[in-house]
Amino acid sequence: MELTKEAITEVGEMKRQHYAMIINGERVESSSGNTFDTLNPAKGETLATVAKANEEDAEKAVQAARNAFDNGKWRKYPVGKRARVMNKIADIMRSRFKELVEMEVLNSGKSVGAATVQINQSIEDFEFYAGAIVGHRGEVNNMPHGFFNYTHKEPLGVCAQIIPWNYPMMMAAWKIAPAIAAGCSVIIKPASLTPITAIILNEICHEAGVPEGVVNTVPGSGAVVGDYLVQHEDVNKVAFTGSTPTGKDIMEKASQTLKRLTLELGGKSPNIVFEDADMEAAVAGSLFGIFFNTGQSCEARSRMFVHESIYDEFMEKFIEKTEKLVSGDPMDKGTHLGSIISKDQLEIIDGYVQSAVQDGAKIATGGKQIYPEGHEEGHWYAPTVITDVTPDMKAVQEEIFGPVVVVEKFTDEKEVIKRANDTKYGLGSAIWTTNQGRATRVAHQIQAGIVMVNSPFSAFPGTPFGGYKQSGFGRELTVETLDLYMEDKSVLSYYGAKPLNPFNV
Ligand code: NAP
Ligand code: MG
């Protein structure tokens, strides 16, 4: 079938009945003609149809990205010019902020408050990397006399970037911004559940002046399109955010071509409340730590440890506040929790809660599906607190990825560090204490990429984000991320007047 093509000069209406994929600067339909429905999970309604990429389309995207990298001008631009285009991307996003937030809410079911923060951060990611790349240089190294060495930073090449549904636009921004700042070309594979805002972001890139083929978006099945990209010889790097099992599969397959890899995977992050914590701050911060983004977050603080001496007081306040949280119309500013992303995810969450009950745990609040007014057909789950758990329970060890926290008591610092580290994951962690010495001591012993001290927030553009252990490797959101999209070439030259003759012949 002949591809229908339309070059992108501007984004146009964001709310559409159909979204094409983006290959080589054009809106393109699938070569098979196939589409899939994307939903508004808060209402369980179809939102739009989306072109469904297959291997043939993925191949076209790789060729477009390869050609843009090998023969195009983007990576040859003076770095200031790349930065200017990236700032223009941010400017267009700012000028269409409300529309972007609305599309994110519609396609993900998240609350408008959460979407607002995330779209804002997506914009700042482009601004951050526009600035960071300008000062990102190689080094001149001290050498024995007669030798001169410098390192030349070169973009890696074509990068496949596979992203999840929990932060559809922010994950696209985290991936695209450092990659194109470095001069790479990218192919975004959005999550099948939430393809819309990644497509729109790609369109904005073109409107801002990113040349054709530098950013491409192929919505379609991860098992088909994602897998094809991961195994492709012409793809130099895979950057993936999502579940640990899929991450392992990608790592195994990417090893066949020794691709560069960044993996940002699951978590089961501890939230430790010491007896000397500021009670009010700890309750509010722990609440946000688990229930923001409806708990559908890789760094959700989903394992809570509370010191035995304050346990009763803390839990009374925590449960009282949990029950005050509002689940409902995601576009309402008073809403705290949006919907669950899908019926399947809802069943996964409830399955974990039921398993905890069967294992002997108690549900302090929540533990059931809910049906907010006007959203009865959507996928909703009550914010849930589970107590009386033991470390071996499935709900304590595995990532639930929903608004569910498990709570344990502890007795002393040494013991809680050991228990906090008793997980295969190591992404986030939070410590609530007014004792600075303890905060530092514990922070340095937690096996996690991120430690929040008296803070409900895990990251901003400029702070490293990534995991220890089976939460993956590589850091995003920071200056060093640029190096994960570059190679350091060592250029070693000899300038001595006397010719060197190491073989002495
Ligand atoms: P997933 O399988 O890890 O999917 C994430 C992304 O990878 C999606 O774009 C997906 O495409 C793609 N993908 C899936 N299989 C692939 C493969 N074999 N090769 C290449 N790409 C592939 O996550 P999920 O299935 O949506 O969710 C399952 C669980 O993962 C959740 O219950 C949650 O526990 C966890 N999760 C974690 C994060 C995180 O940030 N840590 C994010 C999302 C989910 P499709 O959408 O087309 O499948
Ligand atoms: Mg999956």
Coordinates of C-alpha atoms and ligand atoms in Angstrom, one line a residue:
M1 CA 0.0 0.0 0.0
E2 CA 1.2 3.5 -0.9
L3 CA 1.9 5.6 2.2
T4 CA -0.2 8.7 2.7
K5 CA 2.2 11.5 3.6
E6 CA 1.8 15.0 4.9
A7 CA 4.9 17.1 5.7
I8 CA 4.7 18.7 9.2
T9 CA 5.0 22.4 9.2
E10 CA 2.9 23.0 12.2
V11 CA 1.2 20.9 14.9
G12 CA -2.4 22.0 14.1
E13 CA -5.3 20.9 16.3
M14 CA -4.1 18.5 19.1
K15 CA -7.4 16.9 19.7
R16 CA -8.1 14.8 16.6
Q17 CA -10.0 11.7 15.6
H18 CA -6.9 10.1 14.2
Y19 CA -3.1 10.3 14.7
A20 CA -0.6 9.3 12.1
M21 CA 2.9 8.1 12.9
I22 CA 5.8 10.4 12.2
I23 CA 8.6 9.2 9.8
N24 CA 11.1 11.5 8.1
G25 CA 9.3 14.7 9.0
E26 CA 5.9 13.5 7.7
R27 CA 2.7 12.2 9.0
V28 CA 2.5 8.7 7.7
E29 CA -0.1 5.9 7.9
S30 CA 0.9 2.3 8.5
S31 CA 2.0 0.4 5.5
S32 CA -0.5 -2.3 6.4
G33 CA -3.3 0.4 6.7
N34 CA -3.9 -0.9 10.3
T35 CA -4.9 1.3 13.2
F36 CA -5.6 0.8 16.8
D37 CA -7.9 2.6 19.3
T38 CA -6.5 4.7 22.1
L39 CA -8.7 5.3 25.1
N40 CA -9.5 7.8 27.8
P41 CA -9.1 5.4 30.8
A42 CA -10.9 7.7 33.2
K43 CA -14.1 7.1 31.2
G44 CA -13.3 3.9 29.4
E45 CA -14.1 5.6 26.1
T46 CA -12.3 5.6 22.8
L47 CA -10.5 8.8 22.2
A48 CA -9.0 8.4 18.8
T49 CA -7.5 5.9 16.3
V50 CA -3.7 5.7 15.8
A51 CA -1.7 4.4 12.9
K52 CA -0.3 1.0 13.9
A53 CA 3.3 0.5 12.9
N54 CA 4.6 -2.9 11.9
E55 CA 8.2 -4.1 11.1
E56 CA 8.1 -2.5 7.7
D57 CA 7.2 0.9 9.2
A58 CA 9.9 0.5 11.9
E59 CA 12.4 -0.3 9.1
K60 CA 11.4 3.0 7.4
A61 CA 11.9 4.9 10.6
V62 CA 15.3 3.3 11.1
Q63 CA 16.3 4.3 7.5
A64 CA 15.1 7.8 8.0
A65 CA 16.9 8.2 11.3
R66 CA 20.1 6.6 9.8
N67 CA 20.0 8.8 6.8
A68 CA 19.4 11.9 8.9
F69 CA 22.4 10.9 11.1
D70 CA 24.8 9.9 8.4
N71 CA 24.0 12.5 5.8
G72 CA 21.9 15.2 7.5
K73 CA 22.8 18.5 9.0
W74 CA 21.5 18.3 12.6
R75 CA 24.7 16.9 14.2
K76 CA 26.8 19.3 12.1
Y77 CA 25.0 22.4 13.2
P78 CA 27.0 24.7 15.5
V79 CA 25.9 23.6 19.0
G80 CA 24.3 27.1 19.6
K81 CA 22.0 26.5 16.7
R82 CA 20.9 23.1 18.0
A83 CA 20.3 24.8 21.4
R84 CA 18.2 27.5 19.7
V85 CA 15.9 24.9 18.0
M86 CA 15.5 23.1 21.3
N87 CA 14.6 26.3 23.1
K88 CA 12.1 26.9 20.3
I89 CA 10.6 23.4 21.0
A90 CA 10.2 24.6 24.6
D91 CA 8.6 27.9 23.5
I92 CA 6.0 26.2 21.3
M93 CA 5.2 23.8 24.2
R94 CA 4.7 26.7 26.5
S95 CA 2.5 28.5 24.1
R96 CA 0.3 25.4 23.9
F97 CA 0.6 24.4 27.5
K98 CA -3.1 24.1 28.3
E99 CA -3.8 21.9 25.2
L100 CA -0.8 19.7 26.0
V101 CA -2.0 19.2 29.6
E102 CA -5.5 18.4 28.4
M103 CA -4.3 15.8 25.9
E104 CA -2.1 14.2 28.6
V105 CA -5.1 14.0 31.0
L106 CA -7.4 12.6 28.3
N107 CA -5.1 9.9 27.2
S108 CA -3.7 8.8 30.6
G109 CA -6.5 9.5 33.0
K110 CA -4.1 11.3 35.3
S111 CA -5.1 14.3 37.3
V112 CA -4.7 17.8 35.8
G113 CA -2.4 18.7 38.7
A114 CA -0.1 15.8 37.9
A115 CA -0.2 16.5 34.2
T116 CA 0.6 20.2 34.7
V117 CA 3.7 19.4 36.7
Q118 CA 4.8 16.8 34.1
I119 CA 4.3 19.0 31.0
N120 CA 6.1 21.8 32.7
Q121 CA 9.0 19.5 33.4
S122 CA 9.0 18.2 29.8
I123 CA 9.5 21.8 28.7
E124 CA 12.2 22.4 31.2
D125 CA 14.0 19.2 29.9
F126 CA 14.4 20.8 26.5
E127 CA 15.6 24.1 28.1
F128 CA 18.0 22.3 30.4
Y129 CA 19.7 20.3 27.6
A130 CA 19.7 23.3 25.3
G131 CA 21.9 24.9 27.9
A132 CA 23.8 21.8 29.0
I133 CA 25.0 20.9 25.5
V134 CA 26.6 24.3 24.9
G135 CA 29.2 23.7 27.6
H136 CA 29.6 20.0 27.1
R137 CA 33.1 19.5 25.8
G138 CA 35.9 17.1 25.6
E139 CA 39.2 17.4 27.5
V140 CA 42.8 18.1 26.9
N141 CA 44.9 15.6 28.8
N142 CA 48.4 16.0 30.2
M143 CA 50.8 13.9 28.1
P144 CA 54.5 13.0 28.1
H145 CA 56.5 15.6 26.1
G146 CA 55.9 15.3 22.4
F147 CA 52.4 14.0 22.6
F148 CA 49.1 15.9 22.5
N149 CA 45.8 14.3 23.4
Y150 CA 42.3 15.6 23.4
T151 CA 38.9 13.9 23.6
H152 CA 36.3 14.6 21.0
K153 CA 32.7 14.0 21.9
E154 CA 30.7 12.6 19.1
P155 CA 27.0 11.7 18.9
L156 CA 26.3 7.9 19.2
G157 CA 24.0 7.6 16.2
V158 CA 20.5 6.2 15.9
C159 CA 18.7 5.7 19.2
A160 CA 15.6 3.6 19.7
Q161 CA 13.7 5.1 22.7
I162 CA 11.0 2.9 24.2
I163 CA 8.8 4.5 26.7
P164 CA 6.0 3.6 29.2
W165 CA 2.4 4.9 29.7
N166 CA 2.8 6.4 33.2
Y167 CA 4.4 9.7 32.1
P168 CA 3.7 9.7 28.3
M169 CA 5.0 13.1 27.4
M170 CA 7.6 13.5 30.2
M171 CA 9.3 10.2 29.3
A172 CA 9.4 11.2 25.6
A173 CA 11.0 14.5 26.7
W174 CA 13.5 12.8 29.0
K175 CA 14.5 10.6 26.1
I176 CA 14.4 13.0 23.1
A177 CA 16.0 16.1 24.7
P178 CA 19.4 14.8 25.7
A179 CA 19.6 12.6 22.5
I180 CA 19.0 15.4 20.0
A181 CA 21.1 17.8 22.1
A182 CA 24.0 15.4 21.6
G183 CA 23.3 15.2 17.9
C184 CA 21.7 11.8 17.7
S185 CA 18.7 10.8 15.7
V186 CA 15.9 9.0 17.5
I187 CA 12.9 6.7 17.0
I188 CA 10.4 6.9 19.8
K189 CA 8.2 3.8 20.4
P190 CA 5.5 5.2 22.7
A191 CA 3.4 2.9 25.0
S192 CA 0.5 1.5 23.1
L193 CA -1.9 2.8 25.8
T194 CA -0.7 6.4 25.5
P195 CA 0.7 7.3 22.1
I196 CA -0.8 10.8 21.6
T197 CA 1.4 13.3 23.3
A198 CA 4.6 11.6 22.1
I199 CA 3.3 12.1 18.5
I200 CA 2.4 15.7 19.2
L201 CA 5.9 16.3 20.7
N202 CA 7.4 14.9 17.6
E203 CA 5.3 17.3 15.5
I204 CA 6.4 20.2 17.7
C205 CA 10.0 19.2 17.1
H206 CA 9.5 19.7 13.4
E207 CA 7.6 22.9 13.8
A208 CA 10.5 24.2 15.8
G209 CA 13.0 23.4 13.0
V210 CA 14.4 19.9 13.9
P211 CA 15.3 18.5 10.4
E212 CA 13.4 15.6 8.9
G213 CA 14.4 12.1 10.1
V214 CA 16.0 13.3 13.4
V215 CA 13.0 12.5 15.5
N216 CA 10.5 9.7 14.4
T217 CA 7.6 8.2 16.3
V218 CA 6.3 4.7 15.6
P219 CA 3.3 3.7 17.7
G220 CA 2.7 0.0 17.7
S221 CA 3.2 -3.1 19.7
G222 CA 6.3 -3.3 21.9
A223 CA 6.6 -7.0 21.1
V224 CA 6.7 -6.2 17.3
V225 CA 8.0 -2.7 16.7
G226 CA 10.0 -2.4 20.0
D227 CA 11.6 -5.8 19.4
Y228 CA 12.4 -5.0 15.8
L229 CA 14.2 -1.8 16.8
V230 CA 16.1 -3.5 19.7
Q231 CA 17.5 -6.1 17.3
H232 CA 18.3 -3.8 14.3
E233 CA 21.9 -3.6 13.3
D234 CA 21.6 0.1 12.3
V235 CA 20.3 1.1 15.8
N236 CA 23.2 2.1 18.0
K237 CA 21.5 2.5 21.3
V238 CA 18.3 1.6 23.1
A239 CA 17.0 3.7 25.9
F240 CA 14.1 2.0 27.7
T241 CA 11.8 2.9 30.6
G242 CA 9.4 0.3 31.8
S243 CA 9.1 -3.0 33.6
T244 CA 12.1 -5.0 34.8
P245 CA 11.1 -8.2 32.8
T246 CA 10.8 -6.2 29.5
G247 CA 14.1 -4.5 30.4
K248 CA 15.8 -7.9 30.8
D249 CA 14.5 -9.1 27.5
I250 CA 15.7 -5.9 25.8
M251 CA 19.2 -6.3 27.4
E252 CA 19.5 -9.9 26.2
K253 CA 18.5 -9.0 22.6
A254 CA 20.5 -5.8 22.4
S255 CA 23.6 -7.8 23.4
Q256 CA 23.6 -9.5 20.0
T257 CA 24.6 -6.2 18.4
L258 CA 26.3 -4.8 21.5
K259 CA 24.1 -1.8 21.5
R260 CA 24.6 0.9 24.1
L261 CA 21.8 0.6 26.7
T262 CA 20.1 2.8 29.3
L263 CA 17.5 0.9 31.4
E264 CA 15.2 2.7 33.8
L265 CA 13.1 -0.1 35.3
G266 CA 10.8 -0.9 38.2
G267 CA 11.0 -0.1 41.8
K268 CA 9.7 -0.8 45.3
S269 CA 11.1 2.2 47.0
P270 CA 11.3 2.4 50.8
N271 CA 9.9 5.4 52.7
I272 CA 11.4 5.5 56.2
V273 CA 9.8 7.6 59.0
F274 CA 12.1 7.9 62.0
E275 CA 10.8 8.8 65.5
D276 CA 12.4 12.2 65.3
A277 CA 10.6 13.2 62.0
D278 CA 8.6 16.3 61.7
M279 CA 5.2 14.5 61.9
E280 CA 3.2 16.8 59.7
A281 CA 5.9 16.9 56.9
A282 CA 6.4 13.2 57.1
V283 CA 2.7 12.4 56.8
A284 CA 2.1 14.8 53.9
G285 CA 5.3 13.8 52.1
S286 CA 4.7 10.0 52.5
L287 CA 1.2 10.5 51.3
F288 CA 2.4 12.2 48.1
G289 CA 5.2 9.7 47.8
I290 CA 2.9 6.9 47.2
F291 CA -0.3 8.4 45.8
F292 CA 1.0 11.0 43.3
N293 CA 0.3 9.9 39.7
T294 CA -2.2 7.4 41.3
G295 CA 0.8 5.3 42.4
Q296 CA 1.7 4.5 38.8
S297 CA 5.2 5.6 39.2
C298 CA 8.5 3.8 39.1
E299 CA 9.8 5.7 42.1
A300 CA 6.6 5.5 44.1
R301 CA 7.5 5.1 47.8
S302 CA 5.4 2.0 48.1
R303 CA 7.1 0.3 51.1
M304 CA 6.7 2.4 54.2
F305 CA 8.7 1.8 57.4
V306 CA 7.5 3.7 60.5
H307 CA 9.3 3.7 63.8
E308 CA 7.4 1.7 66.5
S309 CA 7.3 4.6 69.0
I310 CA 5.3 6.9 66.6
Y311 CA 3.6 4.2 64.6
D312 CA 0.1 4.6 66.1
E313 CA 0.0 8.4 65.9
F314 CA 1.6 8.4 62.4
M315 CA -0.8 5.8 61.0
E316 CA -3.9 7.5 62.4
K317 CA -3.0 10.7 60.6
F318 CA -1.8 9.0 57.5
I319 CA -5.0 7.0 57.1
E320 CA -7.2 10.0 57.9
K321 CA -5.5 12.0 55.1
T322 CA -5.6 9.0 52.7
E323 CA -9.4 8.9 53.2
K324 CA -9.6 12.7 52.4
L325 CA -7.9 12.2 49.0
V326 CA -10.2 12.9 46.1
S327 CA -10.5 10.5 43.2
G328 CA -12.7 11.8 40.4
D329 CA -12.9 14.0 37.3
P330 CA -9.2 14.3 36.3
M331 CA -9.8 17.7 34.8
D332 CA -11.0 19.1 38.2
K333 CA -8.2 20.9 40.0
G334 CA -9.4 19.5 43.3
T335 CA -8.8 15.9 42.2
H336 CA -5.8 14.2 43.8
L337 CA -5.9 10.8 42.1
G338 CA -6.8 10.1 38.5
S339 CA -7.7 6.7 37.0
I340 CA -5.8 3.6 36.6
I341 CA -4.4 3.3 33.1
S342 CA -6.3 0.1 32.0
K343 CA -8.6 -2.7 33.0
D344 CA -5.6 -5.1 32.9
Q345 CA -3.6 -2.9 35.3
L346 CA -6.6 -2.5 37.6
E347 CA -6.8 -6.3 37.8
I348 CA -3.1 -6.6 38.5
I349 CA -3.4 -4.1 41.4
D350 CA -6.4 -5.8 42.9
G351 CA -4.7 -9.1 42.5
Y352 CA -1.8 -7.9 44.7
V353 CA -4.1 -6.5 47.3
Q354 CA -6.1 -9.8 47.5
S355 CA -2.8 -11.7 47.7
A356 CA -1.8 -9.6 50.7
V357 CA -5.1 -10.3 52.4
Q358 CA -4.7 -14.1 51.7
D359 CA -1.2 -13.9 53.1
G360 CA -2.6 -12.5 56.4
A361 CA -2.2 -8.7 55.9
K362 CA -4.9 -6.1 56.9
I363 CA -6.4 -3.4 54.7
A364 CA -6.4 -0.3 56.8
T365 CA -8.3 1.7 54.1
G366 CA -9.2 1.2 50.4
G367 CA -8.6 -2.2 48.9
K368 CA -11.3 -1.9 46.3
Q369 CA -12.3 -0.7 42.9
I370 CA -14.3 2.6 42.9
Y371 CA -16.7 4.3 40.5
P372 CA -16.5 8.1 40.7
E373 CA -19.5 10.0 39.5
G374 CA -19.6 10.5 35.7
H375 CA -16.7 8.1 35.4
E376 CA -18.4 4.8 36.2
E377 CA -17.1 3.0 33.1
G378 CA -13.5 4.0 33.8
H379 CA -10.8 2.2 35.7
W380 CA -10.5 3.4 39.3
Y381 CA -9.0 2.1 42.5
A382 CA -9.2 3.5 46.0
P383 CA -6.0 4.7 47.6
T384 CA -5.1 1.7 49.7
V385 CA -3.0 1.2 52.9
I386 CA -2.0 -2.3 53.9
T387 CA -0.6 -3.1 57.3
D388 CA 0.5 -6.2 59.2
V389 CA 2.6 -7.3 56.3
T390 CA 5.7 -9.5 56.4
P391 CA 8.8 -9.1 54.2
D392 CA 8.2 -12.3 52.3
M393 CA 4.7 -11.3 51.0
K394 CA 4.3 -10.9 47.2
A395 CA 2.7 -7.4 47.8
V396 CA 5.8 -6.4 49.7
Q397 CA 8.4 -7.7 47.3
E398 CA 6.9 -6.9 43.9
E399 CA 6.1 -3.7 42.1
I400 CA 2.3 -3.1 42.2
F401 CA 2.3 0.1 40.2
G402 CA -0.9 1.4 41.7
P403 CA -2.2 3.4 44.7
V404 CA -1.2 0.8 47.2
V405 CA 1.3 1.1 50.1
V406 CA 2.5 -1.6 52.5
V407 CA 3.5 -0.5 56.0
E408 CA 5.9 -2.1 58.4
K409 CA 7.1 -1.1 61.9
F410 CA 10.8 -0.9 62.8
T411 CA 12.9 -0.6 65.9
D412 CA 16.2 0.9 65.1
E413 CA 18.3 2.5 62.4
K414 CA 20.6 -0.4 61.5
E415 CA 17.6 -2.8 61.3
V416 CA 15.6 -0.5 59.0
I417 CA 18.5 0.0 56.6
K418 CA 18.8 -3.7 56.2
R419 CA 15.1 -4.2 55.7
A420 CA 14.9 -1.2 53.3
N421 CA 17.6 -2.8 51.2
D422 CA 15.9 -6.2 51.2
T423 CA 14.6 -5.9 47.7
K424 CA 15.8 -6.6 44.2
Y425 CA 15.1 -3.0 43.3
G426 CA 17.0 0.2 44.0
L427 CA 15.4 3.2 42.4
G428 CA 14.0 5.7 44.9
S429 CA 14.0 6.0 48.7
A430 CA 12.8 8.6 51.2
I431 CA 14.0 9.4 54.8
W432 CA 12.0 11.5 57.2
T433 CA 14.1 12.7 60.2
T434 CA 15.2 16.0 61.8
N435 CA 18.6 14.5 62.7
Q436 CA 21.0 15.6 59.9
G437 CA 23.7 13.1 61.0
R438 CA 21.2 10.3 60.7
A439 CA 19.9 11.5 57.4
T440 CA 23.4 11.5 55.9
R441 CA 24.3 8.2 57.5
V442 CA 21.2 6.4 56.2
A443 CA 21.3 8.1 52.8
H444 CA 24.8 6.7 52.2
Q445 CA 23.7 3.1 53.1
I446 CA 20.5 2.9 51.1
Q447 CA 21.1 0.9 47.9
A448 CA 19.1 3.2 45.6
G449 CA 19.9 5.7 43.0
I450 CA 17.8 8.4 44.6
V451 CA 17.4 9.4 48.3
M452 CA 14.8 12.0 49.2
V453 CA 15.5 13.6 52.6
N454 CA 12.5 15.3 54.0
S455 CA 11.4 15.8 50.4
P456 CA 8.3 14.6 48.6
F457 CA 10.0 15.2 45.2
S458 CA 12.4 12.9 43.6
A459 CA 13.9 14.8 40.7
F460 CA 14.2 18.0 38.7
P461 CA 16.0 18.6 35.4
G462 CA 19.7 18.6 36.5
T463 CA 19.4 15.9 39.2
P464 CA 20.4 12.3 38.2
F465 CA 17.6 9.9 38.0
G466 CA 18.2 6.1 37.7
G467 CA 18.6 2.9 39.6
Y468 CA 20.7 0.5 41.5
K469 CA 20.3 -3.3 41.2
Q470 CA 17.4 -4.5 39.1
S471 CA 16.0 -1.0 38.7
G472 CA 18.4 -0.6 35.8
F473 CA 21.4 1.5 35.0
G474 CA 22.3 4.9 33.4
R475 CA 21.2 8.2 34.8
E476 CA 18.7 10.5 33.1
L477 CA 17.8 14.1 33.5
T478 CA 21.3 15.3 34.2
V479 CA 24.4 16.6 32.3
E480 CA 26.1 13.2 32.4
T481 CA 23.1 11.8 30.4
L482 CA 24.6 13.6 27.4
D483 CA 27.5 11.1 27.6
L484 CA 25.1 8.2 27.3
Y485 CA 24.3 9.6 23.9
M486 CA 27.9 10.2 22.9
E487 CA 31.2 8.5 22.4
D488 CA 34.4 10.0 23.7
K489 CA 37.0 9.7 21.0
S490 CA 40.6 10.0 22.1
V491 CA 42.8 11.9 19.6
L492 CA 46.5 11.3 20.3
S493 CA 49.1 13.0 18.2
Y494 CA 52.8 13.3 18.2
Y495 CA 54.4 16.7 17.6
G496 CA 58.0 16.0 18.5
A497 CA 60.7 17.0 16.0
K498 CA 62.5 13.7 16.3
P499 CA 60.7 10.9 14.4
L500 CA 59.7 8.0 16.7
N501 CA 61.0 4.5 15.8
P502 CA 59.5 2.1 18.4
F503 CA 60.6 -1.0 16.4
N504 CA 64.1 0.4 16.3
V505 CA 64.7 -0.8 12.8
Ligands
NAP1 P1 6.4 -2.8 29.6 O1 6.2 -4.1 29.0 O2 7.7 -2.6 30.3 O3 6.2 -1.7 28.5 C1 7.0 -0.5 28.4 C2 7.3 -0.2 27.0 O4 8.0 -1.2 26.4 C3 6.0 0.0 26.1 O5 6.3 1.0 25.1 C4 5.9 -1.4 25.5 O6 5.1 -1.4 24.3 C5 7.3 -1.7 25.2 N1 7.6 -3.2 25.1 C6 6.9 -4.2 25.6 N2 7.4 -5.4 25.3 C7 8.5 -5.1 24.6 C8 9.5 -5.9 24.0 N3 9.5 -7.2 24.0 N4 10.5 -5.3 23.3 C9 10.6 -4.0 23.2 N5 9.7 -3.1 23.8 C10 8.7 -3.7 24.4 O7 5.3 -2.4 30.7 P2 3.7 -2.7 30.6 O8 3.5 -4.0 30.0 O9 3.1 -1.5 30.0 O10 3.4 -2.7 32.1 C11 3.6 -3.9 32.9 C12 4.2 -3.5 34.3 O11 5.4 -2.8 34.1 C13 3.3 -2.6 35.1 O12 2.3 -3.3 35.8 C14 4.3 -2.0 36.0 O13 4.5 -2.8 37.1 C15 5.5 -1.9 35.2 N6 5.8 -0.6 34.6 C16 6.9 0.1 35.1 C17 7.2 1.3 34.6 C18 8.4 2.1 35.1 O14 8.5 3.3 34.9 N7 9.2 1.5 35.9 C19 6.4 1.9 33.6 C20 5.4 1.2 33.1 C21 5.1 -0.1 33.6 P3 3.5 -1.7 24.4 O15 2.9 -0.6 25.2 O16 3.1 -1.8 23.0 O17 3.4 -3.1 25.1
MG2 MG 4.4 -5.4 28.8

